[in-house]
XYZ file of C-alpha atoms in Angstrom:
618
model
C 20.394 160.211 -42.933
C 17.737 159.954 -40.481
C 16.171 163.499 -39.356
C 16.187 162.770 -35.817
C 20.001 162.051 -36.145
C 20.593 165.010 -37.861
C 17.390 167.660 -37.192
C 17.675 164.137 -67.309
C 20.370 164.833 -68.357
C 18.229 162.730 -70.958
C 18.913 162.903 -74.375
C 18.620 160.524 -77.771
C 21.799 159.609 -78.917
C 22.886 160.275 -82.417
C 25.886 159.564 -84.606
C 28.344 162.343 -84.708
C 28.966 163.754 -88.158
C 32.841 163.969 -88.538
C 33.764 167.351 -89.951
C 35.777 166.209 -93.178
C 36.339 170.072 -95.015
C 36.069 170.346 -98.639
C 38.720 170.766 -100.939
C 39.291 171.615 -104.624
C 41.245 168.177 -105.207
C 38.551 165.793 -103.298
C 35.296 167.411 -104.655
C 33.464 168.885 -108.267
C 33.641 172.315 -106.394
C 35.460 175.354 -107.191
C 37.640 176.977 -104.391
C 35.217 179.608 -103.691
C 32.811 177.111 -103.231
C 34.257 174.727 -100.846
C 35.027 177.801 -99.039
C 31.698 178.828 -98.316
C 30.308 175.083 -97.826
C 33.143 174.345 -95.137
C 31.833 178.104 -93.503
C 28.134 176.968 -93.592
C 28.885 173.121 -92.362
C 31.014 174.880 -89.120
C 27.668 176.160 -88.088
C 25.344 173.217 -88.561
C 24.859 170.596 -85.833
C 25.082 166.875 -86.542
C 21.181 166.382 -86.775
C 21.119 169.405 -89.552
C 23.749 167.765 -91.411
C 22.277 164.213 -91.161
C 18.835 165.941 -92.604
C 20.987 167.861 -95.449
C 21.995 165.010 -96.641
C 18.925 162.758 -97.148
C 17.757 166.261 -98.525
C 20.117 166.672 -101.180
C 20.405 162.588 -102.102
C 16.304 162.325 -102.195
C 15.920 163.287 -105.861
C 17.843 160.637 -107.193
C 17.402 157.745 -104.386
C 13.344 158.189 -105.769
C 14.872 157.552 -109.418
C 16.626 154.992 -108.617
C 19.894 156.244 -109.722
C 23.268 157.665 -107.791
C 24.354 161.478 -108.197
C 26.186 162.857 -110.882
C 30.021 161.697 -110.653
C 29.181 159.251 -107.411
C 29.888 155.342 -107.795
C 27.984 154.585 -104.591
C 24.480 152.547 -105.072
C 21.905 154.850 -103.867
C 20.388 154.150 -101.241
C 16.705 155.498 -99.481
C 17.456 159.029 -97.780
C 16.004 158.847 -93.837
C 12.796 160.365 -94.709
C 12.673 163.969 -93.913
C 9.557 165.859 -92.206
C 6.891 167.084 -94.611
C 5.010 168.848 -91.781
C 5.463 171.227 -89.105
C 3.201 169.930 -85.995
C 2.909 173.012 -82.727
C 2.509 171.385 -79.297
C 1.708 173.926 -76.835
C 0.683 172.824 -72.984
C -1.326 174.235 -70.189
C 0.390 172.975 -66.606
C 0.342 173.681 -63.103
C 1.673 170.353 -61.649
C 3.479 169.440 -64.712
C 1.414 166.355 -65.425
C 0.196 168.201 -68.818
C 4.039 169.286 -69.554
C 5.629 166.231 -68.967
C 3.013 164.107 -71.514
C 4.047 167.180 -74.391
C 7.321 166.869 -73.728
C 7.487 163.127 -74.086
C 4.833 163.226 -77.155
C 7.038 166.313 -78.711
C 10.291 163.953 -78.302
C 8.335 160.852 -80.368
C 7.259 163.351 -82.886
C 11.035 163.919 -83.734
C 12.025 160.172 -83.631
C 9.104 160.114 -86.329
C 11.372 163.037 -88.315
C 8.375 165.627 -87.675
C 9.150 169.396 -87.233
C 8.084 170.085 -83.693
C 7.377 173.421 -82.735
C 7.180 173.350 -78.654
C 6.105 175.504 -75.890
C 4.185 176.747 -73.026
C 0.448 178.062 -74.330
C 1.339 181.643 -72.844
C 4.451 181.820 -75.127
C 2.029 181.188 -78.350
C 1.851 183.870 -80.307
C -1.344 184.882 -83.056
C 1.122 184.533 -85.872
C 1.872 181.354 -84.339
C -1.438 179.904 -84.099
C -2.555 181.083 -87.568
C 0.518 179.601 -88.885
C 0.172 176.040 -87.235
C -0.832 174.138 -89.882
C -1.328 171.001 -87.034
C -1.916 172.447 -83.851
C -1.188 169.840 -80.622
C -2.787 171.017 -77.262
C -2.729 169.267 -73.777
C -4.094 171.300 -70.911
C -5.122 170.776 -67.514
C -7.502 172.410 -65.396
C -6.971 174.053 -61.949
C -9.146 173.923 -58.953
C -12.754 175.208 -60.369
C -12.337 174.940 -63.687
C -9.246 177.840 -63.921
C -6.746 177.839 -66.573
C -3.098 176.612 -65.223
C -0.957 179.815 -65.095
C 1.038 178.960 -68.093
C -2.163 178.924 -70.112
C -3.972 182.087 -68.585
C -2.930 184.652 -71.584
C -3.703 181.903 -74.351
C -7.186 181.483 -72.599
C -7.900 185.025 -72.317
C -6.458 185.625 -76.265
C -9.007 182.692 -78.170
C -11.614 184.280 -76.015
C -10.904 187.607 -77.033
C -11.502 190.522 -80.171
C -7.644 189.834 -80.516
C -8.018 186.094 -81.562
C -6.964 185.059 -85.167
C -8.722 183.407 -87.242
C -7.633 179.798 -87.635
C -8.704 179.134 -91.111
C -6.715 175.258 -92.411
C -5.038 175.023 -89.002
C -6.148 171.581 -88.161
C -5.871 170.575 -84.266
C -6.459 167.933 -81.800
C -7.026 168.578 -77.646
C -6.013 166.350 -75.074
C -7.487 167.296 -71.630
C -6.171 166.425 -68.200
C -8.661 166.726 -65.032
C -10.514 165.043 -62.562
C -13.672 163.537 -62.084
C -14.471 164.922 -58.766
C -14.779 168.077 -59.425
C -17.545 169.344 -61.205
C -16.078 171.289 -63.791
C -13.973 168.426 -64.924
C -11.805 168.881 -67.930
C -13.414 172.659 -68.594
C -10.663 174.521 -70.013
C -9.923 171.969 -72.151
C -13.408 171.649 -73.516
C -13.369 174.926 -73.743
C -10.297 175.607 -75.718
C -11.562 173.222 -77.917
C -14.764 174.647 -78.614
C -12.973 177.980 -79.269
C -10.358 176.433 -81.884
C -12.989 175.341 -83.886
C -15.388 178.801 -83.285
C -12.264 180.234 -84.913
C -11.781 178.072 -87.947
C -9.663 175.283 -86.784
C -10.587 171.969 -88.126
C -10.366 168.971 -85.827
C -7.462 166.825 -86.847
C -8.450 164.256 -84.189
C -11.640 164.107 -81.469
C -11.080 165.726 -78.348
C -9.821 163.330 -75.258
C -11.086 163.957 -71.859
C -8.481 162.218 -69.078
C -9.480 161.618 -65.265
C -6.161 161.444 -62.779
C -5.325 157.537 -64.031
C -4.619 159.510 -67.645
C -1.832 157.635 -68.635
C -3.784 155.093 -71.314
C -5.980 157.661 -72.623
C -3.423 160.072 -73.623
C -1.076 157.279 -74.875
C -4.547 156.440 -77.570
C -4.509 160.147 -77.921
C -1.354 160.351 -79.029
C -1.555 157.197 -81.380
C -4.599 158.273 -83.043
C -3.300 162.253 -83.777
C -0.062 160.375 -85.091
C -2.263 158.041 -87.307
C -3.752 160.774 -88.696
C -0.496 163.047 -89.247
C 1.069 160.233 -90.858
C -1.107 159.650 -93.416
C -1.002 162.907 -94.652
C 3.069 163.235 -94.175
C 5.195 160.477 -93.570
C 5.170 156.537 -94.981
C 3.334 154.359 -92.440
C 7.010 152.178 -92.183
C 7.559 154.825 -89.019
C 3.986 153.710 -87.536
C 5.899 151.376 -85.116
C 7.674 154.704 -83.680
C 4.777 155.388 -81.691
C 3.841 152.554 -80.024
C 7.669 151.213 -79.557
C 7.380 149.896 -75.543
C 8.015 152.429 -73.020
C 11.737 151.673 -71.018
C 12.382 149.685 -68.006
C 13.155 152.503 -65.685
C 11.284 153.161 -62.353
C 8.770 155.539 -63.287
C 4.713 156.007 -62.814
C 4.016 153.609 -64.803
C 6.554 151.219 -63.135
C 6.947 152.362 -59.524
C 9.876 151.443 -57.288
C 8.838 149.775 -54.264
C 10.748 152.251 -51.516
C 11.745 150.989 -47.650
C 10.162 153.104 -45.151
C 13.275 154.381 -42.912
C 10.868 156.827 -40.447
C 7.583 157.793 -39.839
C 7.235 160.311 -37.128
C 4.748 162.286 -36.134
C 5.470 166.023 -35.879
C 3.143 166.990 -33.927
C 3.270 167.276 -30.113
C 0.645 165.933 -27.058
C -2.439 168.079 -27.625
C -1.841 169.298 -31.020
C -5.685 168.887 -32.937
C -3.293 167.531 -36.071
C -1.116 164.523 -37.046
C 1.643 165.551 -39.153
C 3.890 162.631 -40.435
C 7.423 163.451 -41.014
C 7.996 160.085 -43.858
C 12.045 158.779 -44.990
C 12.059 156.556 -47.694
C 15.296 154.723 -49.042
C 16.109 155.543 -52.975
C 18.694 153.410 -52.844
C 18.409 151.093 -56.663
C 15.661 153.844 -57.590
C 18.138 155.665 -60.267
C 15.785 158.838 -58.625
C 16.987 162.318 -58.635
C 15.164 164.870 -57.963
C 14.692 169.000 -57.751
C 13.719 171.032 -55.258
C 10.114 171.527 -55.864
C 9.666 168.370 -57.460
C 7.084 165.786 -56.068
C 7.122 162.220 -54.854
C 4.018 160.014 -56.035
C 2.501 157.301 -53.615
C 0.455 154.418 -54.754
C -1.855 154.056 -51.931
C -3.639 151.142 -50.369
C -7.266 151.243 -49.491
C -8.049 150.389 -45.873
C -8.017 146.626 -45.324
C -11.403 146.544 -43.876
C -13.112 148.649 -45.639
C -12.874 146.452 -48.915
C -13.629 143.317 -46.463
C -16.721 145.666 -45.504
C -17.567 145.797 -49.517
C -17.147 142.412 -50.073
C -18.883 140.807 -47.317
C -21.871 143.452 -48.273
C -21.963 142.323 -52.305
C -21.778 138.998 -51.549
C -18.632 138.495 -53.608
C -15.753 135.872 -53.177
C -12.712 137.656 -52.394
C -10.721 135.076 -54.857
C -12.664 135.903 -57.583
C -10.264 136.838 -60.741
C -11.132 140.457 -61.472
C -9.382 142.826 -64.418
C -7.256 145.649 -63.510
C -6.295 147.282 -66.499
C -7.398 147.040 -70.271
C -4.406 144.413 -71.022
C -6.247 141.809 -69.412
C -4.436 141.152 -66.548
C -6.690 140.134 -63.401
C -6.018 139.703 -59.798
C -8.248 138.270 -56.708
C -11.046 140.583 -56.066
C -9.459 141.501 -52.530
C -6.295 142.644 -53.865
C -7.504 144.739 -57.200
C -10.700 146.909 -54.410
C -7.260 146.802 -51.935
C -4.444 148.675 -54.398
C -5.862 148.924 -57.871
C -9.464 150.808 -57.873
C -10.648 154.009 -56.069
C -13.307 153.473 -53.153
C -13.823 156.206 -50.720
C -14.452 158.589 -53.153
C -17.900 159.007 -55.381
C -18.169 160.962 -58.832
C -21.388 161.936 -60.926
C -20.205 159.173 -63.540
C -19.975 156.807 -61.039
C -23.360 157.308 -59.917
C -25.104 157.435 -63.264
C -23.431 154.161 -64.641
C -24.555 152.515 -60.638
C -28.190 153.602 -61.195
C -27.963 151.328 -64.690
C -26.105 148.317 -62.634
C -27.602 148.236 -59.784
C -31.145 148.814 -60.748
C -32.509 150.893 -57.418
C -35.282 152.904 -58.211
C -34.457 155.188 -55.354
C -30.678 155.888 -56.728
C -32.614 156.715 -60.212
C -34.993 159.064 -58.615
C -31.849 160.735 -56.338
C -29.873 161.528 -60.325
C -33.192 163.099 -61.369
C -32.700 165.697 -58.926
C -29.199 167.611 -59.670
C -28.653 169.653 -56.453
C -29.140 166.641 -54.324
C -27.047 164.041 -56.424
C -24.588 166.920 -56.197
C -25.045 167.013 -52.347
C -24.893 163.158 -52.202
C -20.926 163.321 -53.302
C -19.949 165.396 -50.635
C -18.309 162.763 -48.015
C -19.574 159.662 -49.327
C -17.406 156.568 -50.471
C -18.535 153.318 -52.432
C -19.396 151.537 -49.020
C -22.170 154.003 -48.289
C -24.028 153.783 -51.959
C -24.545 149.938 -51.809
C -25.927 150.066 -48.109
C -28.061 153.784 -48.707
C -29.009 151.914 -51.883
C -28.284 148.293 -52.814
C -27.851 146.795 -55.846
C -29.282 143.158 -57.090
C -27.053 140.667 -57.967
C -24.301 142.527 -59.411
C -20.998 140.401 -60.232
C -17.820 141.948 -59.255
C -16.217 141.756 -63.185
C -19.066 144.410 -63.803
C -18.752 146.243 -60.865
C -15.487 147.140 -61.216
C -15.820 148.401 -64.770
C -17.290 151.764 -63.150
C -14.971 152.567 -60.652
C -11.915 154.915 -61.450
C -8.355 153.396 -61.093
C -6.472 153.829 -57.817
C -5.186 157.659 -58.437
C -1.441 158.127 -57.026
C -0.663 160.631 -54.248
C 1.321 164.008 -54.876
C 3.359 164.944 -51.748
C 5.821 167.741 -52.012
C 9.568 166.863 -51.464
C 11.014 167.998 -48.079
C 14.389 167.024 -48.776
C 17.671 168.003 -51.214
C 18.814 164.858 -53.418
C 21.929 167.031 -52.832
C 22.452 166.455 -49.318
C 20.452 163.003 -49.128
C 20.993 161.649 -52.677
C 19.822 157.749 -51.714
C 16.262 159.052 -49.542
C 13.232 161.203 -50.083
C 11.364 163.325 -47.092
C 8.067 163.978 -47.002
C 5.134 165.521 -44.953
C 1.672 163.953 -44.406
C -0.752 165.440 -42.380
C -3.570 163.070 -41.287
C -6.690 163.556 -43.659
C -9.409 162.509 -40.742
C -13.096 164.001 -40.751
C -16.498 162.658 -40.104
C -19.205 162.690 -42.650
C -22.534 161.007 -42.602
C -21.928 159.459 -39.149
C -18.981 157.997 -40.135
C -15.312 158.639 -39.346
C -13.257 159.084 -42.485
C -9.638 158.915 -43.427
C -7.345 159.775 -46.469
C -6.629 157.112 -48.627
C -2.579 157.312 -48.259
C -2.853 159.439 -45.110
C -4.965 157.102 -42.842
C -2.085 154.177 -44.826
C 0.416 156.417 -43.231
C -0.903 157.218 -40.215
C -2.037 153.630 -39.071
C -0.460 151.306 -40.781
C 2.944 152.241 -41.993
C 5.805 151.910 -39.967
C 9.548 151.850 -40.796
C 10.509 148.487 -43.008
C 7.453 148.521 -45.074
C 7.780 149.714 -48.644
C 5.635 151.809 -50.610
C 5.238 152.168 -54.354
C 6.757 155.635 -55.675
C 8.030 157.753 -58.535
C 9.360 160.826 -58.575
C 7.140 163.504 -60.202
C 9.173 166.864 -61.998
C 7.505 170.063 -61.378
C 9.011 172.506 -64.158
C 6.972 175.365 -62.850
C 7.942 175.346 -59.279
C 11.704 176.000 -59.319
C 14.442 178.228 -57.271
C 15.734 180.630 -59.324
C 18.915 179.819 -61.733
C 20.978 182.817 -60.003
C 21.352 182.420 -56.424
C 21.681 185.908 -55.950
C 17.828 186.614 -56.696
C 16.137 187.065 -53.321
C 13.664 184.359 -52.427
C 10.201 184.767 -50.758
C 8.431 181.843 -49.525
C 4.815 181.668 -47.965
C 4.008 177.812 -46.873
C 1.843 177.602 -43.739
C 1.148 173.704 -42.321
C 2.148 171.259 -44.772
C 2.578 173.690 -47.506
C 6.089 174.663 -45.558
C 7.346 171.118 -47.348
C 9.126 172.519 -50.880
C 10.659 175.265 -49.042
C 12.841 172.756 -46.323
C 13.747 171.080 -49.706
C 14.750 174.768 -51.223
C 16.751 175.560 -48.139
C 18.561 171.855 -47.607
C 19.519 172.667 -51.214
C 21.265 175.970 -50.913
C 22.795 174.717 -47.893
C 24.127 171.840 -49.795
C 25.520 174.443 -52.125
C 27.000 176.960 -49.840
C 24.038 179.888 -51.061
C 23.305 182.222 -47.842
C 21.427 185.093 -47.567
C 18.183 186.989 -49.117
C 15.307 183.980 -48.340
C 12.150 184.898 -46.362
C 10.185 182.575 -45.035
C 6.527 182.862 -43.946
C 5.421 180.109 -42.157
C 1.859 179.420 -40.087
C -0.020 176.888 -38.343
C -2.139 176.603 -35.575
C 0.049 176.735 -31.946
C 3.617 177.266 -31.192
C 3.530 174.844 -28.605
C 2.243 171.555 -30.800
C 2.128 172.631 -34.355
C 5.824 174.225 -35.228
C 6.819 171.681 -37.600
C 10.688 171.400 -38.236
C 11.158 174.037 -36.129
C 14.838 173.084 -35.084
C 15.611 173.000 -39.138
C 14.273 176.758 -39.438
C 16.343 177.930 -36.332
C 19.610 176.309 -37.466
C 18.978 177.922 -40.726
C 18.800 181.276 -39.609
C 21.740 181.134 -37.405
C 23.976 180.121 -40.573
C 22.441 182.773 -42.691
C 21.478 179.924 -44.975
C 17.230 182.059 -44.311
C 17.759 185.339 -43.515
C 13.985 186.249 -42.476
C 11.236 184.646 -41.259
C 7.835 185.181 -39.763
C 5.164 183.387 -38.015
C 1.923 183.090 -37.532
C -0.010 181.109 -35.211
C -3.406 180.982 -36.230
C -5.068 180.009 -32.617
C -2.518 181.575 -30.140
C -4.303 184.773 -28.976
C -8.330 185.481 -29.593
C -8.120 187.032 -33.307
C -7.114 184.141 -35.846
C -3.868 185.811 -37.243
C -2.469 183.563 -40.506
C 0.458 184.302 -43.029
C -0.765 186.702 -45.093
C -1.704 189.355 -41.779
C 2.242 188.703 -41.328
C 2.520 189.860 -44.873
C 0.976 192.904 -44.500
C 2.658 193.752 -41.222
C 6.255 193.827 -43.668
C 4.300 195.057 -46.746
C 7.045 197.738 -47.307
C 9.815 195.112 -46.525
C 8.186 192.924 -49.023
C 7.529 195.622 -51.710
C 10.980 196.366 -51.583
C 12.529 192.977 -51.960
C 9.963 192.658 -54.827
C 11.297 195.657 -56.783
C 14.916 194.197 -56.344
C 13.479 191.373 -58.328
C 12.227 188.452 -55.594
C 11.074 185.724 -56.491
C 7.713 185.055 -54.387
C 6.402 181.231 -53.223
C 3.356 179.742 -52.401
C 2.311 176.405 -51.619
C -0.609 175.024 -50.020
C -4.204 175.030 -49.468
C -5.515 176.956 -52.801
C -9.155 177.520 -52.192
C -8.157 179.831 -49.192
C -4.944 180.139 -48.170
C -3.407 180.475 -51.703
C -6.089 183.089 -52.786
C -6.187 185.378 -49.527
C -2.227 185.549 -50.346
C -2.799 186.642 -54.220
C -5.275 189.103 -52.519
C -2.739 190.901 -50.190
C 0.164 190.469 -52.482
C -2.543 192.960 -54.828
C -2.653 194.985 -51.916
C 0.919 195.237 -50.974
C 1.397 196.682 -54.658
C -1.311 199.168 -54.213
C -0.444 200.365 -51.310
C 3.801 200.543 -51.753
C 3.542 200.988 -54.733
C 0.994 203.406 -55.199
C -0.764 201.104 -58.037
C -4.394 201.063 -59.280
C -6.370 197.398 -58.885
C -5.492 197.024 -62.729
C -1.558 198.458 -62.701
C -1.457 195.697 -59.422
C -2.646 193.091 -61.558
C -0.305 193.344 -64.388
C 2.296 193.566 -62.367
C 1.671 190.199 -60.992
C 1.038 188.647 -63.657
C 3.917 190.030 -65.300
C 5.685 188.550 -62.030
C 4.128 185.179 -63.371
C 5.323 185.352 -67.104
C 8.305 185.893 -65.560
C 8.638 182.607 -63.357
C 8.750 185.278 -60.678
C 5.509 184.450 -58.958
C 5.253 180.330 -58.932
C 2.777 178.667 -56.888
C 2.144 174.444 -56.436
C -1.277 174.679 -54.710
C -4.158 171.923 -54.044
C-alpha cells in the first residue's frame, strides 16, 4: 500500500527413516539387545540413522560380500565423512555469513563433518583441534575486525593464542578496493594462522564488492584439495552443481517502481527519497533489519562523455563477465562496470595501458596518487591524462564490476508482504570543479519515476535483528537515513500487536524540512506501539545539538533500561555518528554506573556477545 495512502524456512530434503523396532523373532538379537537398540534408534534423527547404516554395511560392501545371515546383494554404503572441516566467519553486513553458510551447507551434501560458527564463538581447543580450518572474514570501515570477529582477532594476536601445529587452513577475504586497507583483517588473520603453525590448505583469496566468482573458485579449489585427501572425487560434481533459478544476487528480479517521493520539504539543504517497489512474483520475504540490493545504472551521459572521449564505437561487443558473454560497449560502461569511482589498482594497471608518462610519475609519488582518488571518476583520468589508442576490450579488463547498492528496509513484509520501502538520500557534492552524484542516488533522484523497474534482491542481515522476546526493551539511535531499519522494526511489532518499551532517538538537520516520516513516529506513539522518543535537530538553535547530546540528557533513563536488559541500535554514518554514540554509551556506563574506562568497555562488549548491542553502519 502506498505511504501517502496510508502515512528460509530452507532446508534439504531427506528421506524419512521409518521407525521399524526390533524384535527377538525378526532379528539375530537377543531381547536385551533389541531393547537397547530400539532405546538408542528413538533418539537418533533420520540423517544419523542413514549414516549408521552405510557405517555398519561398509566393511563388507568393500569385500564385496553381504553381512552375515543377509540375502541382499551388497551394495556401496553412501560414503561417510573422513574429515571434520571448521568454518568460522567474520560479518558485519552478513555478506561474509551468508557465503559460510551456503559453503558449510555444500560441505554436507559432500558428506563432510562441518563444524560452524561465528569467529567470536571459536574457542583455543577449537582451533587447535581443527584439523581443516575454513575462514571468511570481512573488514569494517578502516581496516576493523566485524564485531563477530573482534575476540578471535584480539586471541591469534595475543600470549593466549594456541599453537596450531597440523591444523591446515585456507582464508577467504571480503573487502573493498576503495579503501586503503582493503582486505586487512583478512590478510592479517592469515598471516597469524600460519605465525602459529597452521599450514595453508589452500592460497589466501582477496574479494573486492563484485565477490561472488572469486569466492565460488575459493570454494572449489579448498574442496579440491579436501577431497583428495578424504572423499572419492565421484562427489567433485557436488560443488560446482548450478546454482537454482530463484531471484537472488546473482539473478535479480526486475521490481516496478510504485513511488518515489521526496521527503524533504521547500528549503531543506537534502533530498531524501522515500522509494515503493512491487515484490509481487519476487518469492521475497524479508526481516526487519534486512537489506534490499539495487543494481544501479551509471548516468547516461557520462558513459556518452567516455565514449565520445576514447574514440570508441558504442556498438562495439565488449565482455562482461568471465563466461564470455559480451554486450555493446554503451550498455556494459551503462549497467555492468564501475565508473565514477577510482582505486589504486585501477590506476597502476592505467599507467601500463595507457602509457602517460605523467600518470607514471603521479604513482611514484604515494601521498599524491592517494590524494588523486579522493573525488575523481574514470572521466577525469583520461582527460587529466589520456591514453593512446587504447581499445575498449582492454579497457574494460581494469575496471571493477558494477557493485550493487545496500539500502536498509523501511518496511514490514508483515504488513506489506508484496512491496519493499526504502530511503535514499541524494549523494550530490562537487569535487574538482565538477558536480557529482551517487551512482543509484543521482538514478533515483533524476531519473526514476514510478513504472520503471529496478534490478533487486533481498540481502539477510543475521546480525541486525529485534530481539526473539518482545518483552526485551528496545533502544534505537538512527539520525537521517539511518532512522530506515527502525520504521521497519516498528511496522513489524505493529503488525504483531507488540506495544510498549521502544525508544527512539532520531536527528537530522531542521524540524521544519528534514523530519522524515514524521506522521509514522507520531501515530506510533499515540498507540503505544514507541513509547519514547527524542530529537535532535542538529541546525535549529546556534550550538549543533545531534543524538548522542540527547543521549546524555536521559543517561540515567538509558542506564536503567540497559540494566533491565535493552537491547541498544545503531545505524548510520559510522565514521562519526556511529563512533561519537559508542563514545557516550562508554560514558553513560561510567557515569550511572559508576564504571572505570575498562569495567565500561567490557560491559559493552559483553552487550555485543550478547546480540545486545547490534549496529549496521557505513
Amino acid at each position: 500500500m502506498s505511504y501517502i495512502n496510508k502515512q528460509m524456512k530452507s532446508a534439504c530434503k531427506h528421506c524419512e527413516v521409518e521407525d521399524l523396532p526390533l524384535s527377538v523373532q525378526n532379528s539375530p538379537f537377543s531381547k536385551e539387545q533389541a531393547e537397547k537398540l530400539n532405546e538408542l534408534l528413538q533418539m537418533l534423527t533420520d540423517q544419523q540413522k542413514l549414516w549408521l547404516s552405510g557405517y555398519l554395511t561398509y566393511p563388507f560392501a568393500e569385500q564385496g560380500t553381504n553381512p552375515p545371515g543377509s540375502t541382499a546383494v551388497a551394495e556401496k554404503p553412501v560414503q561417510t565423512a573422513t574429515k571434520t572441516v571448521t568454518l568460522l566467519f567474520g560479518s558485519e553486513t552478513g555478506n561474509a555469513q551468508a557465503l559460510a553458510e551456503a559453503f558449510a551447507a555444500r560441505l554436507k551434501e559432500m558428506q563432510f563433518t562441518v563444524s560452524f560458527s561465528a569467529l567470536d564463538a571459536a574457542k583455543p581447543k577449537d582451533l587447535k583441534n581443527a584439523g581443516y580450518l575454513l575462514i571468511i572474514t570481512s573488514t569494517q570501515g578502516e581496516g576493523d575486525p566485524p564485531d563477530n570477529a573482534l575476540s578471535f582477532y584480539e586471541l591469534i594476536h595475543s600470549r593466549k593464542a594456541p599453537k596450531l601445529d597440523g591444523v591446515q587452513f585456507s582464508v577467504l577475504a571480503l573487502g573493498d578496493q576503495t579503501y586503503e586497507f582493503f582486505c586487512k583483517v583478512g590478510k592479517e588473520i592469515d598471516k597469524r594462522l600460519e605465525e602459529l603453525g597452521g599450514e595453508r590448505l589452500y592460497p589466501r583469496v582477496d574479494c573486492d564488492v563484485d565477490y561472488e566468482e572469486d569466492a565460488q573458485e575459493w570454494f572449489e579449489g579448498v574442496t579440491g584439495v579436501l577431497q583428495s585427501s578424504a572423499l572419492p572425487p565421484s562427489t567433485a560434481a557436488d560443488a560446482t552443481r548450478p546454482a537454482n533459478t530463484d531471484y537472488s544476487k546473482s539473478n535479480p528480479f526486475q521490481a516496478e517502481v510504485l513511488e518515489n517521493i521526496n521527503l524533504n520539504w521547500e528549503g531543506s539543504n537534502k533530498e531524501t527519497h522515500h522509494i515503493e517497489l512491487s515484490l509481487e512474483g519476487s518469492g521475497f520475504t524479508f526481516e526487519p533489519g534486512d537489506s534490499i540490493g539495487i543494481y544501479p545504472e551509471n548516468d547516461p551521459e557520462l558513459v556518452e562523455r567516455l565514449i565520445e572521449k576514447l574514440g570508441w564505437d558504442p556498438k562495439e561487443p565488449v565482455p562482461i563477465n568471465k563466461k564470455g558473454e559480451v554486450l555493446p560497449a554503451r550498455e556494459a560502461l551503462l549497467r555492468h562496470y564501475e565508473i565514477t569511482r577510482l582505486t589504486k589498482p585501477l590506476l597502476q594497471q592505467a599507467a601500463v595501458l595507457f602509457g602517460n608518462k605523467g600518470l607514471t610519475a603521479l604513482l611514484e609519488n604515494e601521498a599524491e596518487a592517494k590524494a588523486y582518488l579522493e573525488g575523481r571518476g574514470l572521466i577525469d583520468l583520461v582527460e587529466e591524462y589520456p591514453p593512446e589508442k587504447v581499445e575498449v576490450q582492454a579497457f574494460v579488463q581494469m575496471l571493477r564490476k558494477m557493485p550493487p547498492r545496500l539500502y536498509s528496509i523501511a518496511s514490514s513484509w508483515k504488513a506489506n508482504p508484496d512491496e519493499v520501502h526504502l530511503v535514499i538520500a541524494l549523494d550530490c557534492y562537487t569535487a574538482n570543479g565538477r558536480v557529482r552524484e551517487g551512482v543509484c542516488s543521482g538514478q533515483i533522484a533524476g531519473r526514476i519515476k514510478p513504472g520503471d523497474k529496478l534490478p533487486v534482491y533481498v540481502h539477510r542481515n543475521p546480525n541486525f535483528k529485534l530481539p526473539a522476546d518482545p518483552d526485551v526493551p528496545v533502544i534505537m539511535i538512527g539520525p537521517g537515513t539511518g532512522v530506515a531499519p527502525f520504521r521497519s522494526f516498528l511496522e513489524e511489532r505493529e503488525a504483531e500487536g507488540i506495544t510498549g518499551r521502544t525508544w527512539l532517538f532520531y536527528g537530522d538537520q531542521h524540524f521544519a524540512t528534514d523530519f522524515l516520516y514524521q506522521l509514522d513516529w507520531q501515530n506510533w506513539l499515540k498507540n503505544g506501539v514507541l513509547e519514547r522518543m527524542d530529537v535532535a535537530f542538529s541546525r535549529d538553535q546556534a550550538e549543533k545539538i545531534y543524538v548522542q547530546h540527547r543521549m546524555l540528557e536521559k543517561s540515567k533513563d538509558f542506564y536503567a533500561w540497559l540494566e533491565k536488559g535493552a537491547c541498544v541500535y545503531v545505524c548510520g554514518d559510522e565514521k562519526h555518528m556511529a563512533r561519537d554514540v559508542q563514545e557516550t554509551l562508554l560514558q553513560i556506563l561510567e557515569t550511572e554506573g559508576n564504571m572505570a574506562r575498562e569495567e565500561a568497555e567490557g560491559y559493552l562488549q559483553e552487550m555485543r556477545r550478547a546480540k545486545r548491542y547490534q549496529r549496521d553502519v557505513y
